[in-house]
CSV table of C-alpha atoms and ligand atoms in Angstrom, one decimal:
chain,number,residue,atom,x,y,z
P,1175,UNK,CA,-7.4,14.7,7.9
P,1176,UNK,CA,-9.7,12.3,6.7
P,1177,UNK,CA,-9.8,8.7,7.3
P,1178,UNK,CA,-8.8,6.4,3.9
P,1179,UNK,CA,-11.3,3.6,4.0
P,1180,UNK,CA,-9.8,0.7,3.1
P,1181,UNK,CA,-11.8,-2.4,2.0
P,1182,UNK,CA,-10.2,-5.7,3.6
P,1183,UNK,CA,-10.9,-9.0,1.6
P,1184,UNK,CA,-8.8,-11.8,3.0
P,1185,UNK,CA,-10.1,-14.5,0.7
P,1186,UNK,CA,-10.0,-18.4,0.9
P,1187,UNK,CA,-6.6,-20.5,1.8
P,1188,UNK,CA,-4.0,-18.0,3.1
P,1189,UNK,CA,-5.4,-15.4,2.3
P,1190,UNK,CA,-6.9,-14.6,6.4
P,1191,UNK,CA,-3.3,-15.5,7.6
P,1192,UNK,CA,-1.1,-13.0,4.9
P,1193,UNK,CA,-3.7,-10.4,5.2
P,1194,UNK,CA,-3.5,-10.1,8.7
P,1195,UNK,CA,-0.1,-9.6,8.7
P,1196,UNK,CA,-0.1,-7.0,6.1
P,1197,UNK,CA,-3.1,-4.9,8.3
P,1198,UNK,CA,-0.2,-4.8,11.3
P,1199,UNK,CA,2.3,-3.1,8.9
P,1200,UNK,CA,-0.8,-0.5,8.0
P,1201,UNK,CA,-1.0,-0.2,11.6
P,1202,UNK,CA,2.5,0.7,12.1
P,1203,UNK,CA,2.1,3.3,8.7
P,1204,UNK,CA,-0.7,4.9,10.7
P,1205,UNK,CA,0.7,4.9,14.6
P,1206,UNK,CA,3.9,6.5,12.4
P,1207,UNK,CA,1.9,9.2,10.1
P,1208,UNK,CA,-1.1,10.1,12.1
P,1209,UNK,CA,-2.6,8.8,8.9
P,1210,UNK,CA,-6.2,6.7,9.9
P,1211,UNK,CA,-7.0,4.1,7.7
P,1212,UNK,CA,-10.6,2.9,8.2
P,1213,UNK,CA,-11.0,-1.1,7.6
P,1214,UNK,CA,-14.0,-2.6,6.8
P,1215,UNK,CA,-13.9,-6.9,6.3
P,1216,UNK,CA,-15.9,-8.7,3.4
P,1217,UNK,CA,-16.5,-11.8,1.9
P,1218,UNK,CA,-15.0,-12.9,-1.5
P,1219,UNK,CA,-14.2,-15.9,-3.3
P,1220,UNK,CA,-15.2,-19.5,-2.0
P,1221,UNK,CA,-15.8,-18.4,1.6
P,1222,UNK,CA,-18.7,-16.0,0.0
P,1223,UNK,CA,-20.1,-18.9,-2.3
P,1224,UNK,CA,-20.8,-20.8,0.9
P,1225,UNK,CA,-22.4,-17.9,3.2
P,1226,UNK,CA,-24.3,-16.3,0.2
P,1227,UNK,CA,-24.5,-18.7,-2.6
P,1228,UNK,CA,-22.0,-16.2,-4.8
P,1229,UNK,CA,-18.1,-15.4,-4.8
P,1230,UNK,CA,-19.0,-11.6,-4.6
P,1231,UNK,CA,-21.6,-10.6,-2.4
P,1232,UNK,CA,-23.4,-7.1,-3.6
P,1233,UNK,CA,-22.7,-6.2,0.1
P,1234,UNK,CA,-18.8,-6.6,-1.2
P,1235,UNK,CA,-18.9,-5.1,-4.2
P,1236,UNK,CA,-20.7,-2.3,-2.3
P,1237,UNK,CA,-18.0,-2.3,0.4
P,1238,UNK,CA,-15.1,-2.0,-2.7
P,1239,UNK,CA,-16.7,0.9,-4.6
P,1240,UNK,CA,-17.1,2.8,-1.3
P,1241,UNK,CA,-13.7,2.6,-0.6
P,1242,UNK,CA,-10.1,4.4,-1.4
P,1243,UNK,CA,-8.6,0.9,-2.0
P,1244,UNK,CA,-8.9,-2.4,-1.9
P,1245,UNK,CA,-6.8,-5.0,0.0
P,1246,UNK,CA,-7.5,-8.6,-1.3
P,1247,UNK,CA,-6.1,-11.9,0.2
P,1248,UNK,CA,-6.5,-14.5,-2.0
P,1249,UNK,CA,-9.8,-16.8,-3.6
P,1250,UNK,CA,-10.2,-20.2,-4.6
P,1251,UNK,CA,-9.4,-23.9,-3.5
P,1252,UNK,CA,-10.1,-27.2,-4.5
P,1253,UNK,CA,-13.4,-27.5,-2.3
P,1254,UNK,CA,-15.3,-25.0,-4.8
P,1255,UNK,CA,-13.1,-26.3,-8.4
P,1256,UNK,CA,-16.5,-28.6,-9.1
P,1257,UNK,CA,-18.6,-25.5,-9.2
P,1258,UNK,CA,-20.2,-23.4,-12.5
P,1259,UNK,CA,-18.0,-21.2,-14.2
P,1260,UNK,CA,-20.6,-18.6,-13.0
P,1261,UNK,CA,-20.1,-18.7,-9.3
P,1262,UNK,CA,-16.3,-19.7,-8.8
P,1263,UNK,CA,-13.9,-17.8,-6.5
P,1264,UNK,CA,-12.4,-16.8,-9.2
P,1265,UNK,CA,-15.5,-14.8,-10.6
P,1266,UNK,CA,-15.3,-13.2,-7.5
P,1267,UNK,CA,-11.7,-11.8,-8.1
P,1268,UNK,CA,-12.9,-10.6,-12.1
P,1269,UNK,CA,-15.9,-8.8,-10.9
P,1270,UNK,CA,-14.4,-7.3,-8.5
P,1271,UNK,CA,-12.0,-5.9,-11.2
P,1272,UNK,CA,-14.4,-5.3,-13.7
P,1273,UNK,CA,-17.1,-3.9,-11.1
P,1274,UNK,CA,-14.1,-1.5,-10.0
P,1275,UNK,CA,-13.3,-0.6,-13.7
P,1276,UNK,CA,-9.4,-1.7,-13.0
P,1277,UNK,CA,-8.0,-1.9,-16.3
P,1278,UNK,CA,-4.4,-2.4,-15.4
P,1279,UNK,CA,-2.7,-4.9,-13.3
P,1280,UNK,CA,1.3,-3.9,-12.3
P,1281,UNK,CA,3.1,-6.3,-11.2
P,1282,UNK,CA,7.3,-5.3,-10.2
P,1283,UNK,CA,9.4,-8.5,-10.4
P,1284,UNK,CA,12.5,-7.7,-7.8
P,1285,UNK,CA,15.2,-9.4,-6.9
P,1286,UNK,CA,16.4,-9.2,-3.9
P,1287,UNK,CA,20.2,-9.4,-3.6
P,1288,UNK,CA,19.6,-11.8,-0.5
P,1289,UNK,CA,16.9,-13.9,-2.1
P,1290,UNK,CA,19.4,-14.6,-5.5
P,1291,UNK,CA,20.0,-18.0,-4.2
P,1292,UNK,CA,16.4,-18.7,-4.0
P,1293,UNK,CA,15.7,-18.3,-7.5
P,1294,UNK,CA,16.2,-21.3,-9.7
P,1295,UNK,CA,18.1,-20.0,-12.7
P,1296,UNK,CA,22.3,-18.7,-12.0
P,1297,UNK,CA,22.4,-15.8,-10.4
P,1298,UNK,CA,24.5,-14.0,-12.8
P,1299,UNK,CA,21.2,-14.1,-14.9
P,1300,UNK,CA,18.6,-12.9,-11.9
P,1301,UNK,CA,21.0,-10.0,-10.2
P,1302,UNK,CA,19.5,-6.8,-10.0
P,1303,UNK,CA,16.5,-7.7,-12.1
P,1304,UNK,CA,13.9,-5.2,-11.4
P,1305,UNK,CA,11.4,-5.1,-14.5
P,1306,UNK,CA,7.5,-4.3,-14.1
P,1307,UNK,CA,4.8,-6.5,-16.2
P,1308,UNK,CA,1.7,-4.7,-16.9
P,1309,UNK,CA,-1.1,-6.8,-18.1
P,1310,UNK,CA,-4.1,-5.3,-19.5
P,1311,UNK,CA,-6.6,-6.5,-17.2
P,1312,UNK,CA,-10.4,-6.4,-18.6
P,1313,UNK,CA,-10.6,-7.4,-22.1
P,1314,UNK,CA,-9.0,-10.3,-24.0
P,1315,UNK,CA,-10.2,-13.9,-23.4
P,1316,UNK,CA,-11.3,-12.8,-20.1
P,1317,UNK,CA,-13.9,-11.0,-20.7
P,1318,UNK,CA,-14.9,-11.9,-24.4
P,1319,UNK,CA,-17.6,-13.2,-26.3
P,1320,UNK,CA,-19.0,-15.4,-27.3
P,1321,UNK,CA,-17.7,-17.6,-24.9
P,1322,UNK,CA,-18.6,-21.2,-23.0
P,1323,UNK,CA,-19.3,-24.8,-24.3
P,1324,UNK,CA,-21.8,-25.8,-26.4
P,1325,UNK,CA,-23.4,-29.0,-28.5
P,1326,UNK,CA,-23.0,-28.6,-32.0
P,1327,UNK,CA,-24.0,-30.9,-34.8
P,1328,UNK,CA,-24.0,-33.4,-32.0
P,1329,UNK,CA,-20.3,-32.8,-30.6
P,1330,UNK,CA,-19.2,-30.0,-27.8
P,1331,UNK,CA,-17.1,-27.1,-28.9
P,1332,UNK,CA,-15.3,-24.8,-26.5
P,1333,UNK,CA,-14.9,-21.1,-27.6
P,1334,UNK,CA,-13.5,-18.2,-26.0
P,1335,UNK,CA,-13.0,-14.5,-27.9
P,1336,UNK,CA,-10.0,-12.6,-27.4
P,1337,UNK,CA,-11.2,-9.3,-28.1
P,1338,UNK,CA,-9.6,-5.4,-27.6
P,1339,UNK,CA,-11.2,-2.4,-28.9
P,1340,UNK,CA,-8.9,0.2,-29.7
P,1341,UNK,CA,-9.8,2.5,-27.0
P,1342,UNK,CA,-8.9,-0.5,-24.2
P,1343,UNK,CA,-5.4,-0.9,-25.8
P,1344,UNK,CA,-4.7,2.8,-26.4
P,1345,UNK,CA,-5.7,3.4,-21.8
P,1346,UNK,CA,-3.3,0.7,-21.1
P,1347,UNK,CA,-0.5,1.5,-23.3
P,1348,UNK,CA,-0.7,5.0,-21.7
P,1349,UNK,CA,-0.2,3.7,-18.8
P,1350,UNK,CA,2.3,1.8,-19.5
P,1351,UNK,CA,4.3,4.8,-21.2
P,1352,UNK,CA,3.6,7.2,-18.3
P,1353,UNK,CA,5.0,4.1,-15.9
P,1354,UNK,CA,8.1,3.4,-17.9
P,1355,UNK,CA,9.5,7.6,-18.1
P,1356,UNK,CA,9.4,7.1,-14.6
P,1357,UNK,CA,11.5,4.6,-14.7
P,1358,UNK,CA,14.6,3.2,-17.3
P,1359,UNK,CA,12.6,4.4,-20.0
P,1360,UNK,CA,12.5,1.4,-21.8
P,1361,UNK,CA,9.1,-0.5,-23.3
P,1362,UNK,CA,8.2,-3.8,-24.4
P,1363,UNK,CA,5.0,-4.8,-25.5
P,1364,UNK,CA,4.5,-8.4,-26.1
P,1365,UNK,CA,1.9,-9.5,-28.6
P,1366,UNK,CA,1.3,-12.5,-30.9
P,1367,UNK,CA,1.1,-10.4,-33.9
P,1368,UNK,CA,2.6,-13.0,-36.5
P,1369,UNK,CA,-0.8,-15.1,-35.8
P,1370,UNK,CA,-3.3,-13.1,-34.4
P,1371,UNK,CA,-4.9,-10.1,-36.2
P,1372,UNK,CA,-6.1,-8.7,-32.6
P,1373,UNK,CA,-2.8,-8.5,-31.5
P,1374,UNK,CA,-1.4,-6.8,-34.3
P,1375,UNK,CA,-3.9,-4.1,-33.8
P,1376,UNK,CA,-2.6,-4.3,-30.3
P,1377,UNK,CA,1.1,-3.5,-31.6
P,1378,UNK,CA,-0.5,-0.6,-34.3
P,1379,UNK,CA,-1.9,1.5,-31.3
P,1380,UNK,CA,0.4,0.9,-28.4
P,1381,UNK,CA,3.3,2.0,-31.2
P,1382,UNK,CA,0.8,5.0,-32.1
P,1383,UNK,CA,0.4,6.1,-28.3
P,1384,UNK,CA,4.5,5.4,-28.4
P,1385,UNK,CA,4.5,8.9,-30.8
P,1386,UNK,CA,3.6,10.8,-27.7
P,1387,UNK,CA,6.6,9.2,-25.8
P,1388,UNK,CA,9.9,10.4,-28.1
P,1389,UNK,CA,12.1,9.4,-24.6
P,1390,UNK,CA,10.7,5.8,-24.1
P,1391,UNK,CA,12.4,3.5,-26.1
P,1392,UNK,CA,9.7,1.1,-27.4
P,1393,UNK,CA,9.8,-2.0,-28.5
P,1394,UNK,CA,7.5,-5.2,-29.7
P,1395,UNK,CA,8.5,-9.5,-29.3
P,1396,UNK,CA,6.4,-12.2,-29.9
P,1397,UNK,CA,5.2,-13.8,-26.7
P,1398,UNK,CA,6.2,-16.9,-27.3
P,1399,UNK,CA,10.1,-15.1,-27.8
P,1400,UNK,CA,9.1,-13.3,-24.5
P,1401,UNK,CA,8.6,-16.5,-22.4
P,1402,UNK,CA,12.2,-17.5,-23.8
P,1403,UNK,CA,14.1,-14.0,-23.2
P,1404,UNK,CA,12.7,-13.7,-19.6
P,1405,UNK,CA,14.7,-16.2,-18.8
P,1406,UNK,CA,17.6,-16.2,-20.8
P,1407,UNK,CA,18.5,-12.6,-20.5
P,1408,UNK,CA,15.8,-10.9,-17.9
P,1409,UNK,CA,18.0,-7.8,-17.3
P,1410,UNK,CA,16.7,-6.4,-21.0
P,1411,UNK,CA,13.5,-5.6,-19.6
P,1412,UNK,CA,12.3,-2.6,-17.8
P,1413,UNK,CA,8.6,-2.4,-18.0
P,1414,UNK,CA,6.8,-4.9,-20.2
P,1415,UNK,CA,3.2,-4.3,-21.4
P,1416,UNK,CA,0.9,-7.1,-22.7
P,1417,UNK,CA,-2.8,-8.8,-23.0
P,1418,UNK,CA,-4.4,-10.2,-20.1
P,1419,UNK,CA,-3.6,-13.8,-20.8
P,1420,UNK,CA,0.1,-12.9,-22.0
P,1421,UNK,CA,0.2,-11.4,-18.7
P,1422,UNK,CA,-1.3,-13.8,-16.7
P,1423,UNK,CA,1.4,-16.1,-18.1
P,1424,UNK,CA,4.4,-14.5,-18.4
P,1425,UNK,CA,3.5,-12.6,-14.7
P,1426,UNK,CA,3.9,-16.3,-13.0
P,1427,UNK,CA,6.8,-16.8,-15.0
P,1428,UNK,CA,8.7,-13.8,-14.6
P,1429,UNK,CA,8.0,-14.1,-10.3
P,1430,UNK,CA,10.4,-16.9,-10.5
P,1431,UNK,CA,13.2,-15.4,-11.4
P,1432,UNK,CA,12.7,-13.8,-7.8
P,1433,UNK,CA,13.0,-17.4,-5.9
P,1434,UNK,CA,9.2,-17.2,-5.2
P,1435,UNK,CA,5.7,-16.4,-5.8
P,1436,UNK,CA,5.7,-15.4,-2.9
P,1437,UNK,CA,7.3,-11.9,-3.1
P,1438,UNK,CA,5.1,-10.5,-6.0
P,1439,UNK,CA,2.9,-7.9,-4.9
P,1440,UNK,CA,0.6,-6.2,-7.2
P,1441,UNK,CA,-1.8,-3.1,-8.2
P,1442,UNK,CA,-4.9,-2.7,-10.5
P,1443,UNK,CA,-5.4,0.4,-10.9
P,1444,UNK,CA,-8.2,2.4,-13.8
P,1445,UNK,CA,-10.8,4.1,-11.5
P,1446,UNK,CA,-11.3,6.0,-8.3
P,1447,UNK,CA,-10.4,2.6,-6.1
P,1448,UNK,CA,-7.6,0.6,-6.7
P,1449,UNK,CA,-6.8,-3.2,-5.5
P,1450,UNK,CA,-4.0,-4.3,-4.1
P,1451,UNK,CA,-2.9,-7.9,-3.8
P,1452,UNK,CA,-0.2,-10.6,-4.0
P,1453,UNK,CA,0.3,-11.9,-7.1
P,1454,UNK,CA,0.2,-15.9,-5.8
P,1455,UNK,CA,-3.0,-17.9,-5.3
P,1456,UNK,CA,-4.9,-19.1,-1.7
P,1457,UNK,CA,-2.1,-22.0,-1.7
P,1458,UNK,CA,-4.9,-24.3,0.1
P,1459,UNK,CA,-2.1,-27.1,0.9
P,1460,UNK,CA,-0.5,-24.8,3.1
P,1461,UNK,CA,-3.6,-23.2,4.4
P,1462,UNK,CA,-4.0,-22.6,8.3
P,1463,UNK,CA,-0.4,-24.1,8.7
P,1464,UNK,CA,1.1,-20.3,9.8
P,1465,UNK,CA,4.1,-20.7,7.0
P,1466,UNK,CA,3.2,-18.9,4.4
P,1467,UNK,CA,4.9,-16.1,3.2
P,1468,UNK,CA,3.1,-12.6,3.9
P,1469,UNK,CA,5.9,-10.5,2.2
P,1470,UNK,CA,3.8,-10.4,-1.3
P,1471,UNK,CA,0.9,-9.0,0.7
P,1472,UNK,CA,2.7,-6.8,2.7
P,1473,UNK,CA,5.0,-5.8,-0.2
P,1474,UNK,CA,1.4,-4.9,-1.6
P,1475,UNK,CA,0.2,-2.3,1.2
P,1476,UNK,CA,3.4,-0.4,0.1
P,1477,UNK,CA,2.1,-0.6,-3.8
P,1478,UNK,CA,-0.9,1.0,-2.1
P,1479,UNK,CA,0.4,3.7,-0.3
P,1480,UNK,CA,2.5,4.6,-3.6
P,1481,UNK,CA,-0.7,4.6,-5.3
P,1482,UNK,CA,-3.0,5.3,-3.8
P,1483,UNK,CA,-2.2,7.6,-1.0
P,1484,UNK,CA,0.4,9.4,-2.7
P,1485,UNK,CA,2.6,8.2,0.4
P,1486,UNK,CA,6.1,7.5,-1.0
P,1487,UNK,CA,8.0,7.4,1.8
P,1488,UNK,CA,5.9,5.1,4.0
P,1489,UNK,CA,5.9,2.7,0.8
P,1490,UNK,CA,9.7,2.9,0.6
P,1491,UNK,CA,10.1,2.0,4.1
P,1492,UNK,CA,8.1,-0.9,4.3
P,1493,UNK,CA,9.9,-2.1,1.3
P,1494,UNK,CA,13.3,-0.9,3.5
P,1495,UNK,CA,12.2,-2.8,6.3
P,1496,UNK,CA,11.7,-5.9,4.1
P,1497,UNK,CA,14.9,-5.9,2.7
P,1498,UNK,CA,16.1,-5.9,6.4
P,1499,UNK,CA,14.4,-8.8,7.4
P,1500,UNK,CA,16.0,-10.7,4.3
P,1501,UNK,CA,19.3,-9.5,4.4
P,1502,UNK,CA,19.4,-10.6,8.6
P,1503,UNK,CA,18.5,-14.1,7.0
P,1504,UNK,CA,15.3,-14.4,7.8
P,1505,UNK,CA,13.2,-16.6,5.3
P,1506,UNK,CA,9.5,-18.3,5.2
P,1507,UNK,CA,9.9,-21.7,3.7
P,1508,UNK,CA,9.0,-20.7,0.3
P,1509,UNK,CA,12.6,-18.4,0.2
P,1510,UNK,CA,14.8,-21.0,2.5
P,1511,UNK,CA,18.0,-21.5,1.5
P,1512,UNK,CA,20.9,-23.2,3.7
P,1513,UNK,CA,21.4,-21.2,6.8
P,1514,UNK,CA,18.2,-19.2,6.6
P,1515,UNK,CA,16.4,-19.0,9.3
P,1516,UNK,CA,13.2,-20.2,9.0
P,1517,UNK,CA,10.5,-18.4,10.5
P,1518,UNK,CA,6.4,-18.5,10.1
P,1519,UNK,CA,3.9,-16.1,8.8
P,1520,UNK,CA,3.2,-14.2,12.2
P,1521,UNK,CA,6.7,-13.9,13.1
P,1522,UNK,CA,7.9,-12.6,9.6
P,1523,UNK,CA,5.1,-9.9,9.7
P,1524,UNK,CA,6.4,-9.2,13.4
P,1525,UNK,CA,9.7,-8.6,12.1
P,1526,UNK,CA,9.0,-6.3,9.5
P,1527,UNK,CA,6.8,-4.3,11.8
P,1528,UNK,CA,10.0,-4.3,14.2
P,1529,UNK,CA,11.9,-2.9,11.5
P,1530,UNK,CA,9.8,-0.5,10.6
P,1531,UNK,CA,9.1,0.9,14.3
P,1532,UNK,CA,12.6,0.9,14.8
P,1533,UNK,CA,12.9,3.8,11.5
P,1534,UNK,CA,13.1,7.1,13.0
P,1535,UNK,CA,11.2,10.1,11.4
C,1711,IPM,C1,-4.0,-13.9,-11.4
C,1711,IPM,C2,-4.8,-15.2,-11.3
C,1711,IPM,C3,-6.2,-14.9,-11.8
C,1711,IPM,C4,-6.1,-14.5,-13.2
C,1711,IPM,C5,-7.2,-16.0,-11.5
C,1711,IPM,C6,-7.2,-16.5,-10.1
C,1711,IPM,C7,-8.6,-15.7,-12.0
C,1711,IPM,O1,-4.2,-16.2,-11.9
C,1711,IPM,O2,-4.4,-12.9,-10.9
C,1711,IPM,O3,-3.0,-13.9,-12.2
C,1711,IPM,O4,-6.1,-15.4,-14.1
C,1711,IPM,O5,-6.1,-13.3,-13.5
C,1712,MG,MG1,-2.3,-15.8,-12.8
């Protein structure tokens, strides 16, 4: 069979240290499957701004379209915050989704039955929350114009341009449908209808699109209702579909209902090559210390195998093996709760790939 090639962008802060954890559970997909998975290392984010002058390197973007998938770390850190608009980390991460045409961004929010005393609200309210976000990911505010800050009459005014065309809100609502049969069947789409006109035309074609869906129960809030529900009463959601910025928000929201950041993987998907990534930033203040927690990336190589390699029961492994680790008490200090114990980011990788070896079949 032929080898997936598998673009490998660890990114600024943790990014190296996760990523390299999450390529030894790959490793223990392929030693198990026969599977070969090509990697090929690039530069993204601040570390390519100070080799080459940009956050993404043609030679990168090169790398990314000529792959299956991409696995990304993390970008950005105070050392580059100083810098133009035009050549932050962060422009690295959006042109690598807009270069790769990845229109929607999944993120699951799981909580894990041993992880319920990690989360910060009761855990009568967090219990078997498993709800996905989908956030459109390459229109809105984003990506709209005119944008930037200029001198007028003498005084500076700031403008962004949230901005959807019908055809970009129709693609992700599809998705979105298509994602939630496979699952409770139940929709949410979260605009700002009552204020903005682009929203409401968000809420006219995603209910259209919802005529081809008679099973999937759909439904619209306000976003600002959204925020409140998803933490009052979390368990009413199955998959939720939104904007980019609505997701962007709600998305780091919605992660703590799981204890941590930390244990959000996450997909954009639209073209032939997907990215996977965790859904938490480079965390430069715990950068190079070897504690971070590498469960969001890893939790992200099984998004990709789902996904992307239509390998189902590799994915669900990983996530077995994950479970395992948690459930024996074993906790990075993001998750720690009293008698955890702790562990860093090179011995939590080791013990999920334990886990997994240890699987039979
Ligand atoms: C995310 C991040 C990014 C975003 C930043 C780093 C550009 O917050 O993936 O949620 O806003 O999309
Ligand atoms: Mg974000």
């Amino acid at each position: 069979m032929k080898p997936y090639r598998i673009a490998v962008l660890p990114g600024d802060g943790i990014g190296p240290e996760i990523v390299r954890e999450a390529v030894k559970v790959l490793g223990v997909v392929a030693e198990r499957t026969g599977v070969r998975f090509d990697l090929h290392e690039g530069l993204v984010g601040g570390g390519a701004y100070d080799r080459f002058g940009t956050p993404l390197p043609d030679e990168t973007m090169q790398l990314a379209l000529a792959s299956d998938a991409v696995l990304l770390g993390a970008v950005g850190g105070p050392k580059w915050e100083s810098l133009d608009y035009s050549v932050r980390p962060e422009r690295g991460l959006l042109g690598l989704r807009s270069g790769l045409g990845l229109y929607a961004n999944l993120r699951p929010v799981v909580v894990f039955e041993d992880l319920i005393d990690a989360s910060p609200l009761k855990p009568d309210v967090v219990r078997g929350i498993d709800l996905m976000i989908v956030r459109e990911l390459l229109g809105d505010a984003y990506f709209g114009k005119p944008r930037g800050v200029r001198i007028e009459n003498g005084l500076r005014i700031g403008i962004n341009t949230m901005v959807y065309t019908e055809e970009e809100i129709r693609r992700i609502a599809k998705t979105a449908f298509d994602l939630a049969q496979t699952r409770r069947k139940k929709l949410l789409s979260v605009d700002k209808a009552n204020v903005l006109e682009m929203t409401e035309l968000w809420r006219d074609v995603v209910t259209e699109v919802g005529r081809d869906y008679p099973e999937v129960e759909l439904r619209h809030m306000y976003v600002d209702n959204c925020a409140m529900q998803l933490i009052r009463n979390p368990g009413q959601f199955d998959v939720i579909v939104t904007t980019n910025m609505f997701g962007d928000i709600l998305s780091d929201e919605a992660s703590m209902l799981t204890g941590s950041l930390g244990m959000i993987p996450s997909a954009s998907l639209g073209a032939k090559t997907a990215m996977y990534e965790p859904s938490h930033g480079s965390a430069p203040d715990i950068a190079g210390k070897g504690i971070a927690n590498p469960l969001a990336t890893i939790l992200s190589v099984a998004m990709m195998l789902r996904h992307s390699f239509d390998r189902t029961a590799e994915a669900d492994q990983i996530e077995k093996a994950v479970r395992m680790v948690l459930k024996e008490g074993f906790r990075t200090e993001d998750i720690s709760q009293a008698g955890a114990r702790i562990v860093g980011t090179t011995e939590m990788g080791d013990l999920v790939v334990e886990r997994l070896r240890a699987f039979s079949g």
